PDB file of C-alpha atoms in Angstrom:
ATOM      1  CA  MET A   1      85.674 361.609  33.696  1.00 54.00           C
ATOM      2  CA  ARG A   2      87.628 362.648  31.504  1.00 55.00           C
ATOM      3  CA  ARG A   3      90.024 363.626  34.383  1.00 57.00           C
ATOM      4  CA  LEU A   4      89.098 360.046  35.807  1.00 46.00           C
ATOM      5  CA  PHE A   5      90.530 358.993  31.797  1.00 45.00           C
ATOM      6  CA  PHE A   6      93.861 360.792  32.198  1.00 46.00           C
ATOM      7  CA  LEU A   7      95.356 359.057  35.929  1.00 44.00           C
ATOM      8  CA  ALA A   8      94.106 355.861  34.520  1.00 47.00           C
ATOM      9  CA  LEU A   9      96.074 356.501  31.574  1.00 43.00           C
ATOM     10  CA  ILE A  10      99.068 357.650  34.187  1.00 45.00           C
ATOM     11  CA  LEU A  11      98.455 354.120  35.955  1.00 44.00           C
ATOM     12  CA  VAL A  12      99.030 352.513  33.012  1.00 43.00           C
ATOM     13  CA  LEU A  13     102.719 353.985  31.642  1.00 45.00           C
ATOM     14  CA  HIS A  14     103.865 354.342  35.769  1.00 50.00           C
ATOM     15  CA  MET A  15     102.787 350.506  35.891  1.00 46.00           C
ATOM     16  CA  ASN A  16     104.292 349.220  32.073  1.00 47.00           C
ATOM     17  CA  PRO A  17     104.771 352.381  29.947  1.00 46.00           C
ATOM     18  CA  LEU A  18     105.266 350.161  27.299  1.00 45.00           C
ATOM     19  CA  ALA A  19     102.640 348.401  27.809  1.00 44.00           C
ATOM     20  CA  ALA A  20     100.039 350.480  26.720  1.00 42.00           C
ATOM     21  CA  PHE A  21     102.037 350.816  23.082  1.00 44.00           C
ATOM     22  CA  SER A  22     103.231 347.404  22.686  1.00 53.00           C
ATOM     23  CA  GLN A  23     101.697 344.999  19.988  1.00 69.00           C
ATOM     24  CA  LYS A  24     101.451 341.542  20.526  1.00 81.00           C
ATOM     25  CA  ALA A  25     102.593 339.466  17.922  1.00 77.00           C
ATOM     26  CA  ASP A  26     100.310 337.737  14.800  1.00 80.00           C
ATOM     27  CA  SER A  27     100.125 334.106  15.896  1.00 86.00           C
ATOM     28  CA  ALA A  28     101.666 332.992  12.293  1.00 87.00           C
ATOM     29  CA  LEU A  29     104.870 334.594  13.856  1.00 92.00           C
ATOM     30  CA  GLN A  30     104.780 333.244  17.110  1.00 90.00           C
ATOM     31  CA  PRO A  31     106.607 329.636  15.268  1.00 90.00           C
ATOM     32  CA  LEU A  32     109.856 331.662  14.235  1.00 93.00           C
ATOM     33  CA  ALA A  33     110.164 332.998  17.883  1.00 93.00           C
ATOM     34  CA  PHE A  34     112.769 331.296  18.085  1.00 94.00           C
ATOM     35  CA  LEU A  35     115.334 333.416  15.348  1.00 95.00           C
ATOM     36  CA  SER A  36     115.370 335.963  17.830  1.00 95.00           C
ATOM     37  CA  GLY A  37     118.864 337.537  18.641  1.00 95.00           C
ATOM     38  CA  ARG A  38     123.041 337.990  17.334  1.00 96.00           C
ATOM     39  CA  TRP A  39     123.977 335.104  15.870  1.00 96.00           C
ATOM     40  CA  THR A  40     128.440 334.845  15.026  1.00 94.00           C
ATOM     41  CA  SER A  41     130.529 332.687  13.236  1.00 90.00           C
ATOM     42  CA  ASP A  42     134.385 333.108  13.091  1.00 71.00           C
ATOM     43  CA  PRO A  43     134.686 330.415   9.567  1.00 69.00           C
ATOM     44  CA  ILE A  44     137.670 331.128   7.435  1.00 70.00           C
ATOM     45  CA  GLU A  45     135.964 332.569   3.978  1.00 66.00           C
ATOM     46  CA  GLY A  46     135.547 335.510   6.981  1.00 74.00           C
ATOM     47  CA  GLN A  47     133.460 335.925  10.265  1.00 90.00           C
ATOM     48  CA  GLU A  48     129.134 336.213   9.395  1.00 92.00           C
ATOM     49  CA  GLU A  49     127.002 338.161  11.801  1.00 94.00           C
ATOM     50  CA  GLU A  50     123.215 337.643  11.463  1.00 95.00           C
ATOM     51  CA  TYR A  51     120.450 339.083  13.485  1.00 97.00           C
ATOM     52  CA  TRP A  52     116.888 338.693  14.064  1.00 96.00           C
ATOM     53  CA  SER A  53     114.030 341.181  16.059  1.00 96.00           C
ATOM     54  CA  GLN A  54     111.041 339.651  17.651  1.00 95.00           C
ATOM     55  CA  PRO A  55     108.409 339.050  16.557  1.00 95.00           C
ATOM     56  CA  THR A  56     105.904 342.296  16.682  1.00 93.00           C
ATOM     57  CA  GLY A  57     102.645 342.818  14.620  1.00 91.00           C
ATOM     58  CA  ARG A  58     102.575 341.607  11.773  1.00 93.00           C
ATOM     59  CA  SER A  59     106.139 342.044  10.627  1.00 95.00           C
ATOM     60  CA  MET A  60     110.237 340.966  11.691  1.00 96.00           C
ATOM     61  CA  VAL A  61     113.228 341.795  10.604  1.00 97.00           C
ATOM     62  CA  GLY A  62     117.263 340.459  10.124  1.00 97.00           C
ATOM     63  CA  THR A  63     120.371 341.465   8.700  1.00 96.00           C
ATOM     64  CA  PHE A  64     122.917 339.301   7.468  1.00 95.00           C
ATOM     65  CA  ARG A  65     126.830 339.626   6.854  1.00 93.00           C
ATOM     66  CA  VAL A  66     130.324 338.551   5.961  1.00 91.00           C
ATOM     67  CA  VAL A  67     133.137 340.099   7.148  1.00 91.00           C
ATOM     68  CA  LYS A  68     136.280 339.428   5.046  1.00 89.00           C
ATOM     69  CA  ASP A  69     139.891 340.895   6.802  1.00 87.00           C
ATOM     70  CA  GLY A  70     138.121 343.681   8.447  1.00 88.00           C
ATOM     71  CA  ASP A  71     136.003 344.108   5.723  1.00 90.00           C
ATOM     72  CA  ALA A  72     132.132 343.970   4.550  1.00 91.00           C
ATOM     73  CA  VAL A  73     132.450 341.179   1.443  1.00 91.00           C
ATOM     74  CA  PHE A  74     128.047 341.810   1.256  1.00 92.00           C
ATOM     75  CA  TYR A  75     125.226 341.684   3.145  1.00 95.00           C
ATOM     76  CA  GLU A  76     121.353 341.022   3.643  1.00 95.00           C
ATOM     77  CA  PHE A  77     118.111 342.723   5.206  1.00 97.00           C
ATOM     78  CA  TRP A  78     115.497 340.809   6.078  1.00 96.00           C
ATOM     79  CA  ALA A  79     111.581 341.352   6.097  1.00 97.00           C
ATOM     80  CA  ILE A  80     108.975 338.625   7.085  1.00 96.00           C
ATOM     81  CA  GLU A  81     105.450 340.556   7.034  1.00 96.00           C
ATOM     82  CA  VAL A  82     102.519 338.069   7.539  1.00 95.00           C
ATOM     83  CA  GLU A  83     100.758 338.957   3.754  1.00 95.00           C
ATOM     84  CA  ASP A  84      96.606 336.294   3.919  1.00 93.00           C
ATOM     85  CA  GLY A  85      97.746 335.196   7.437  1.00 92.00           C
ATOM     86  CA  LYS A  86     101.197 333.548   6.156  1.00 93.00           C
ATOM     87  CA  ALA A  87     104.481 334.354   6.884  1.00 94.00           C
ATOM     88  CA  VAL A  88     106.794 335.370   3.970  1.00 96.00           C
ATOM     89  CA  PHE A  89     109.915 335.878   3.627  1.00 96.00           C
ATOM     90  CA  LYS A  90     111.642 338.796   1.681  1.00 97.00           C
ATOM     91  CA  MET A  91     115.135 339.638   1.013  1.00 95.00           C
ATOM     92  CA  LYS A  92     117.613 341.675  -0.937  1.00 95.00           C
ATOM     93  CA  HIS A  93     120.896 341.861  -0.975  1.00 93.00           C
ATOM     94  CA  PHE A  94     123.962 344.187  -0.981  1.00 93.00           C
ATOM     95  CA  ASP A  95     127.164 344.554  -1.938  1.00 91.00           C
ATOM     96  CA  ARG A  96     129.938 346.972   0.556  1.00 89.00           C
ATOM     97  CA  GLY A  97     128.741 350.379  -0.332  1.00 87.00           C
ATOM     98  CA  LEU A  98     124.991 349.433  -0.081  1.00 89.00           C
ATOM     99  CA  LEU A  99     124.583 348.337  -3.810  1.00 88.00           C
ATOM    100  CA  GLY A 100     122.213 346.671  -4.796  1.00 90.00           C
ATOM    101  CA  TRP A 101     122.423 343.140  -5.960  1.00 91.00           C
ATOM    102  CA  GLU A 102     118.171 343.303  -7.595  1.00 91.00           C
ATOM    103  CA  ASP A 103     116.136 345.979  -9.012  1.00 89.00           C
ATOM    104  CA  LYS A 104     114.306 348.612  -6.762  1.00 87.00           C
ATOM    105  CA  SER A 105     111.443 346.742  -6.780  1.00 88.00           C
ATOM    106  CA  ASP A 106     112.824 343.163  -6.925  1.00 92.00           C
ATOM    107  CA  MET A 107     113.633 340.965  -3.917  1.00 93.00           C
ATOM    108  CA  VAL A 108     113.093 338.122  -2.904  1.00 94.00           C
ATOM    109  CA  ARG A 109     109.658 336.257  -2.378  1.00 95.00           C
ATOM    110  CA  LEU A 110     109.509 332.377   0.264  1.00 96.00           C
ATOM    111  CA  SER A 111     106.567 331.406   1.704  1.00 94.00           C
ATOM    112  CA  LEU A 112     106.715 329.714   4.920  1.00 93.00           C
ATOM    113  CA  SER A 113     105.929 326.514   4.060  1.00 86.00           C
ATOM    114  CA  VAL A 114     107.016 323.815   6.558  1.00 80.00           C
ATOM    115  CA  SER A 115     107.718 324.539  10.556  1.00 81.00           C
ATOM    116  CA  GLY A 116     107.956 322.659  13.478  1.00 82.00           C
ATOM    117  CA  LEU A 117     109.214 323.510  16.529  1.00 85.00           C
ATOM    118  CA  GLN A 118     113.241 325.386  16.012  1.00 92.00           C
ATOM    119  CA  ASP A 119     112.707 324.028  12.921  1.00 93.00           C
ATOM    120  CA  ILE A 120     111.345 326.493   9.955  1.00 95.00           C
ATOM    121  CA  LEU A 121     111.195 326.180   6.060  1.00 95.00           C
ATOM    122  CA  PHE A 122     110.756 328.979   3.361  1.00 96.00           C
ATOM    123  CA  SER A 123     110.874 328.031   0.033  1.00 96.00           C
ATOM    124  CA  LYS A 124     109.599 329.219  -3.744  1.00 95.00           C
ATOM    125  CA  PRO A 125     106.456 327.095  -4.922  1.00 93.00           C
ATOM    126  CA  ASP A 126     108.860 325.525  -8.171  1.00 93.00           C
ATOM    127  CA  GLY A 127     111.575 324.327  -5.382  1.00 92.00           C
ATOM    128  CA  SER A 128     113.812 326.367  -7.165  1.00 96.00           C
ATOM    129  CA  LEU A 129     115.256 327.985  -3.981  1.00 96.00           C
ATOM    130  CA  SER A 130     114.416 327.423  -0.260  1.00 96.00           C
ATOM    131  CA  LEU A 131     116.108 328.808   3.081  1.00 96.00           C
ATOM    132  CA  ARG A 132     115.940 326.456   6.194  1.00 96.00           C
ATOM    133  CA  TYR A 133     116.489 327.073   9.499  1.00 96.00           C
ATOM    134  CA  GLN A 134     116.905 324.542  12.160  1.00 96.00           C
ATOM    135  CA  ARG A 135     117.752 325.817  16.375  1.00 95.00           C
ATOM    136  CA  SER A 136     119.303 323.639  18.748  1.00 94.00           C
ATOM    137  CA  GLY A 137     119.824 324.955  22.277  1.00 93.00           C
ATOM    138  CA  ASP A 138     122.859 327.707  20.727  1.00 94.00           C
ATOM    139  CA  GLU A 139     123.521 326.510  18.264  1.00 95.00           C
ATOM    140  CA  LEU A 140     121.623 327.755  14.766  1.00 95.00           C
ATOM    141  CA  VAL A 141     121.963 326.210  11.140  1.00 96.00           C
ATOM    142  CA  SER A 142     120.418 327.929   8.069  1.00 95.00           C
ATOM    143  CA  THR A 143     120.502 325.997   4.774  1.00 96.00           C
ATOM    144  CA  LEU A 144     120.420 327.683   1.787  1.00 96.00           C
ATOM    145  CA  ARG A 145     119.122 325.125  -1.475  1.00 97.00           C
ATOM    146  CA  ARG A 146     119.305 326.307  -4.757  1.00 96.00           C
ATOM    147  CA  VAL A 147     118.379 324.067  -7.717  1.00 95.00           C
ATOM    148  CA  LYS A 148     118.968 324.946 -11.521  1.00 92.00           C
ATOM    149  CA  ASP A 149     119.152 323.718 -14.570  1.00 92.00           C
ATOM    150  CA  GLY A 150     119.107 320.011 -12.430  1.00 91.00           C
ATOM    151  CA  ARG A 151     122.178 320.952 -10.036  1.00 96.00           C
ATOM    152  CA  THR A 152     121.115 320.762  -6.767  1.00 96.00           C
ATOM    153  CA  ARG A 153     123.660 323.378  -4.502  1.00 97.00           C
ATOM    154  CA  GLU A 154     123.240 323.874  -0.611  1.00 97.00           C
ATOM    155  CA  ASP A 155     125.246 325.660   1.405  1.00 93.00           C
ATOM    156  CA  THR A 156     125.300 325.457   5.411  1.00 93.00           C
ATOM    157  CA  PHE A 157     125.735 327.911   7.926  1.00 90.00           C
ATOM    158  CA  ARG A 158     126.363 327.593  11.254  1.00 92.00           C
ATOM    159  CA  LEU A 159     126.363 329.779  13.880  1.00 94.00           C
ATOM    160  CA  HIS A 160     125.928 330.694  17.428  1.00 94.00           C
ATOM    161  CA  ARG A 161     124.159 332.609  19.854  1.00 93.00           C
ATOM    162  CA  SER A 162     126.047 336.019  20.687  1.00 89.00           C
ATOM    163  CA  LYS A 163     126.900 336.643  24.165  1.00 80.00           C
ATOM    164  CA  GLU A 164     127.318 340.213  23.557  1.00 69.00           C
TER     165      GLU A 164
END
């Protein structure tokens, strides 16, 4: 019996070695799969680069950086994790040299509040901060909206799927 088990395992690994160890993405992350890939822009202010992993298990990860005159200006590191069946966007900011903006255990947390076909919105419950991602073909548009003291500020980032 033991020999039969190992023979079956060898057969599975031979046919698709990663299938035996891969994890299917949590259903809460499936609507976010359109983010996956490397996205770039080259605006006057500096080159922007964003990367999103494929959803795997109960998370996906991403990074963002701005490079100006050959030097990194700042970085963002993200994780989208499933908590209580819902996707939660978690972000930390860093200056060049990986000097963190937030305290060690602090982070920006946004909940998935709207999800459509290649259009998602993460936001704080009080509406003070939101991040919308919209994809059309090879273009990914992210809009960061902040409300403070009754004033609203929006920054829009237009990125294109990298061929590299």
